[in-house]
PDB file of C-alpha atoms in Angstrom:
ATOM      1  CA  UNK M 555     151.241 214.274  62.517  1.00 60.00           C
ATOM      2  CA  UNK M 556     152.931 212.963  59.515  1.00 82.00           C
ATOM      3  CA  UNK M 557     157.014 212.528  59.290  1.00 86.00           C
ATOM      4  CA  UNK M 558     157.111 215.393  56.453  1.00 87.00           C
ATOM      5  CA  UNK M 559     155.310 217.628  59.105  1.00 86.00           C
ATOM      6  CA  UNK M 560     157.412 217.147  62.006  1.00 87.00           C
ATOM      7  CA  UNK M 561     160.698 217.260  59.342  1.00 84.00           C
ATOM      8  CA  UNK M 562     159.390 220.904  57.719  1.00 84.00           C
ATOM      9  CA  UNK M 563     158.506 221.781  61.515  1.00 83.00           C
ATOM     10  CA  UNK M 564     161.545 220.773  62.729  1.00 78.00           C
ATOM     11  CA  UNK M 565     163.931 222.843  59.607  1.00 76.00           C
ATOM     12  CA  UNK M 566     162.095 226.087  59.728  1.00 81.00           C
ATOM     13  CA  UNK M 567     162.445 226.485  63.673  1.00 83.00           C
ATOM     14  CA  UNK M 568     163.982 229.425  65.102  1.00 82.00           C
ATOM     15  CA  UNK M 569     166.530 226.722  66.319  1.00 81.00           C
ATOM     16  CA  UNK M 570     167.702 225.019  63.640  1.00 76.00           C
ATOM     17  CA  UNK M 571     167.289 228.658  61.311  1.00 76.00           C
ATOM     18  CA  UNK M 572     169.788 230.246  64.095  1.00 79.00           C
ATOM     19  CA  UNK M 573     172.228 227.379  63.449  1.00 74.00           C
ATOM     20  CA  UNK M 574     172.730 228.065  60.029  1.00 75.00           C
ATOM     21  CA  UNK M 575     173.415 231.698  60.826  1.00 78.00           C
ATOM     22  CA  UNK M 576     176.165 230.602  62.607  1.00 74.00           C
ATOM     23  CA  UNK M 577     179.950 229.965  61.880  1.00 71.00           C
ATOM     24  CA  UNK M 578     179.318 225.949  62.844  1.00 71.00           C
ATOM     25  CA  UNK M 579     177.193 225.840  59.679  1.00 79.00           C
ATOM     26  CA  UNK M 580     179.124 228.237  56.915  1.00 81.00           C
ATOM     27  CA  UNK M 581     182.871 227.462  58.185  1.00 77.00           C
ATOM     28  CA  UNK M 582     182.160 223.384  57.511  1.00 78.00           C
ATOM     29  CA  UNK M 583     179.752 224.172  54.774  1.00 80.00           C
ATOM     30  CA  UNK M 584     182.313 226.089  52.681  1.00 82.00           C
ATOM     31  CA  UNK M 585     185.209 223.820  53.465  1.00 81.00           C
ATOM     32  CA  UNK M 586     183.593 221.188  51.719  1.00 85.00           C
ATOM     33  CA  UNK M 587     185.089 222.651  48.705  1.00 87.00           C
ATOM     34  CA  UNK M 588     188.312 220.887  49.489  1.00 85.00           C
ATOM     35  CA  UNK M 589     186.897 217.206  49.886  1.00 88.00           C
ATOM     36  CA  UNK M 590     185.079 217.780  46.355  1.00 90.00           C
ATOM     37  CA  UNK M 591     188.174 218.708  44.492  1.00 89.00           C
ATOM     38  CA  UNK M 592     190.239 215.834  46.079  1.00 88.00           C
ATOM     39  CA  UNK M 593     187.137 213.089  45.306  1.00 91.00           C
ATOM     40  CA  UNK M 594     187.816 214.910  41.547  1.00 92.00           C
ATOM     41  CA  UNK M 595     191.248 214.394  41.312  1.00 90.00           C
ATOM     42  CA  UNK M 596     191.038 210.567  42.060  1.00 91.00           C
ATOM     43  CA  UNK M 597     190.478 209.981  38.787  1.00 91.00           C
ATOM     44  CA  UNK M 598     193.755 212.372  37.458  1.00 91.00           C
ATOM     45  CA  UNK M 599     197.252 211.328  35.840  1.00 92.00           C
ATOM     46  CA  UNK M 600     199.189 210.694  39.395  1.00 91.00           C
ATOM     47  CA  UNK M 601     201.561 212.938  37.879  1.00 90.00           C
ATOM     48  CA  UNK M 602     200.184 215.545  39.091  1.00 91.00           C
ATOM     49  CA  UNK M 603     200.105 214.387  42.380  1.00 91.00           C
ATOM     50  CA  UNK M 604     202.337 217.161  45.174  1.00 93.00           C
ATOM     51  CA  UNK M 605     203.542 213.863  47.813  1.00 93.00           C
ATOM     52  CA  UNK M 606     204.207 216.719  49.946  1.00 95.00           C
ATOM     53  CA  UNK M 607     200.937 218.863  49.795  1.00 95.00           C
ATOM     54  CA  UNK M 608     199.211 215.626  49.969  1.00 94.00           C
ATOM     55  CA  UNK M 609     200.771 214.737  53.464  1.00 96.00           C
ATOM     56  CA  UNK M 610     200.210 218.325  54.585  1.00 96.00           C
ATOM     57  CA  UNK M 611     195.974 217.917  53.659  1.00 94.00           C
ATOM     58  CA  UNK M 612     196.288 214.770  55.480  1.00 96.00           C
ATOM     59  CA  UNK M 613     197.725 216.241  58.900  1.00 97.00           C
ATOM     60  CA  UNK M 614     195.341 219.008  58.805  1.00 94.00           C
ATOM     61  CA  UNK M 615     192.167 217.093  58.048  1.00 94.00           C
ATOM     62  CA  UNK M 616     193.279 215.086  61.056  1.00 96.00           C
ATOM     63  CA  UNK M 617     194.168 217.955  62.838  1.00 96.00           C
ATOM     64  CA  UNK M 618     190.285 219.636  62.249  1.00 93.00           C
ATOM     65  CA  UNK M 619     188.871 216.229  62.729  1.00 95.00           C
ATOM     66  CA  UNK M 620     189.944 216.279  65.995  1.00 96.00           C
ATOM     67  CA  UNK M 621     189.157 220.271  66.574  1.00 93.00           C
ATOM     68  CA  UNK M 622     186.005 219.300  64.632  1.00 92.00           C
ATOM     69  CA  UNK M 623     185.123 217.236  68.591  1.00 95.00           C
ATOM     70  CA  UNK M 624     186.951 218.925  71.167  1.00 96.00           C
ATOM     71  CA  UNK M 625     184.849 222.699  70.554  1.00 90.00           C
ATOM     72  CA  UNK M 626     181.861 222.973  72.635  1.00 89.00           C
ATOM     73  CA  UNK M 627     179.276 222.393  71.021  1.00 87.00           C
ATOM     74  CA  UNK M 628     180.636 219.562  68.683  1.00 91.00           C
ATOM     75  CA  UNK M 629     180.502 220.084  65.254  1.00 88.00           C
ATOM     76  CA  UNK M 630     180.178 217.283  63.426  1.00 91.00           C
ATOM     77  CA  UNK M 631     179.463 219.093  59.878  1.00 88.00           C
ATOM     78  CA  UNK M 632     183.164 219.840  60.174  1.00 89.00           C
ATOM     79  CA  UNK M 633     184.086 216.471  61.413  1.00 94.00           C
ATOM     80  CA  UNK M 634     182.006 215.134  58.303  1.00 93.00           C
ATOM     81  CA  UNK M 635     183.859 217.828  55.915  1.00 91.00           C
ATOM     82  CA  UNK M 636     187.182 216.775  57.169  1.00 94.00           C
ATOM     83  CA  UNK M 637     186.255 212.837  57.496  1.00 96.00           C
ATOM     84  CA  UNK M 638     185.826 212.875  53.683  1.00 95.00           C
ATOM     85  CA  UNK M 639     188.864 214.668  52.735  1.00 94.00           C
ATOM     86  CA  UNK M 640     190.678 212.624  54.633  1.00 96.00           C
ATOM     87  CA  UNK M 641     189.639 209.325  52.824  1.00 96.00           C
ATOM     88  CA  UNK M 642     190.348 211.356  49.699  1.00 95.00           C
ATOM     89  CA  UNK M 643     193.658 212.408  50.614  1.00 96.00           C
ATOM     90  CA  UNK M 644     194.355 208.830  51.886  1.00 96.00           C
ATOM     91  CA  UNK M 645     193.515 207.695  48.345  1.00 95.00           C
ATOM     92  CA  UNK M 646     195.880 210.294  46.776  1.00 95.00           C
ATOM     93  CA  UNK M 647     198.668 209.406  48.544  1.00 95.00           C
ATOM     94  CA  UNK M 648     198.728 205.829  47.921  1.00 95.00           C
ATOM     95  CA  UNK M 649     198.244 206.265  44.270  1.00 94.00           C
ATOM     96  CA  UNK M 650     201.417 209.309  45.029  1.00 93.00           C
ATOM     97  CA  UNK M 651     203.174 206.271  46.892  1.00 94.00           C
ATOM     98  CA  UNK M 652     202.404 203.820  44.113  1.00 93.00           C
ATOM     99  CA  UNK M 653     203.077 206.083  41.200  1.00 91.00           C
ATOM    100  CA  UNK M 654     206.823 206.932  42.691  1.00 90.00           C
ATOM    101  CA  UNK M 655     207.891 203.748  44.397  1.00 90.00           C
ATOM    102  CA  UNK M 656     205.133 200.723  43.187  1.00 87.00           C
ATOM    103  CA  UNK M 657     205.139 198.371  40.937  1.00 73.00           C
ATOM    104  CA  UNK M 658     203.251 201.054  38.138  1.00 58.00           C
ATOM    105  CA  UNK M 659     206.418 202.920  37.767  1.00 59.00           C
ATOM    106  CA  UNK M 660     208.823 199.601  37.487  1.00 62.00           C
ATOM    107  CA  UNK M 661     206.648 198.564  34.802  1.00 61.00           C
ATOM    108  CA  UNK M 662     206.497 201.905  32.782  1.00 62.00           C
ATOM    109  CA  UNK M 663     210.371 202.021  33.110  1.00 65.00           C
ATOM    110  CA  UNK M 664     211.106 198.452  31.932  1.00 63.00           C
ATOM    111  CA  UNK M 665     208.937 199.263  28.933  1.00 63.00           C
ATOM    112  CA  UNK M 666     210.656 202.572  27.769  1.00 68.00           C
ATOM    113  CA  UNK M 667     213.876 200.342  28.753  1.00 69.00           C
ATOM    114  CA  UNK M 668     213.081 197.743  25.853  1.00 67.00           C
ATOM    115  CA  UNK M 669     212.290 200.153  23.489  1.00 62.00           C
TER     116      UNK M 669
END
C-alpha cells in the first residue's frame, strides 16, 4: 500500500472528517488570521506600532498557548496558531522597543538636530 494511499485513507476517514467539524479545527483555523497580519506588519514603518496593544497580543498568545495544552484533548492547531503570533508579536515589540528607546531613534534625532 503506497504512502499516498494510506495519507488519502487516512484524511477522508470518518475520524479525521469529524475533527474538522469540530470547534478544535475552525476556532484555531480562523485565528490564524491574527499571526498572518502580524508576520505582515514586520515589514511596516514602526510608527505604527501600539507598544501597548503589542504587549496585550503577547500576554494572550501566551495565555492560549498555554489553554492551547491544558484542554482535554490537546489542541495543538491552536498551540501552533498562537506559537506563531507570538514570535510575531515578539518581533514587533522589539522593533516598538527599538523605535522609542534604541539607538534608531537617537540617530534620527541627531540628524533633524544638525539640520
Amino acid at each position: 500500500m503506497s504512502s499516498f494511499k494510506k495519507f488519502t485513507d487516512f484524511l477522508f476517514s470518518k475520524q479525521s472528517l469529524r475533527y474538522v467539524c469540530t470547534t478544535h479545527f475552525w476556532g484555531p483555523v480562523s485565528n490564524f488570521g491574527i499571526p498572518v497580519a502580524a508576520v505582515m506588519d514586520l515589514k511596516k514603518d514602526p510608527d505604527l506600532i501600539s507598544g501597548p496593544m503589542t504587549g496585550s497580543l503577547i500576554l494572550y498568545s501566551l495565555t492560549f498557548m498555554r489553554y492551547s495544552l491544558a484542554v482535554t484533548p490537546q489542541n495543538y492547531l491552536l498551540f501552533g496558531c498562537h506559537f506563531v503570533n507570538e514570535l510575531a508579536q515578539l518581533g514587533q515589540g522589539y522593533r516598538w522597543v527599538n523605535h522609542h528607546y534604541g539607538s534608531s531613534k537617537k540617530a534620527v534625532e541627531a540628524v533633524t538636530e544638525t539640520k
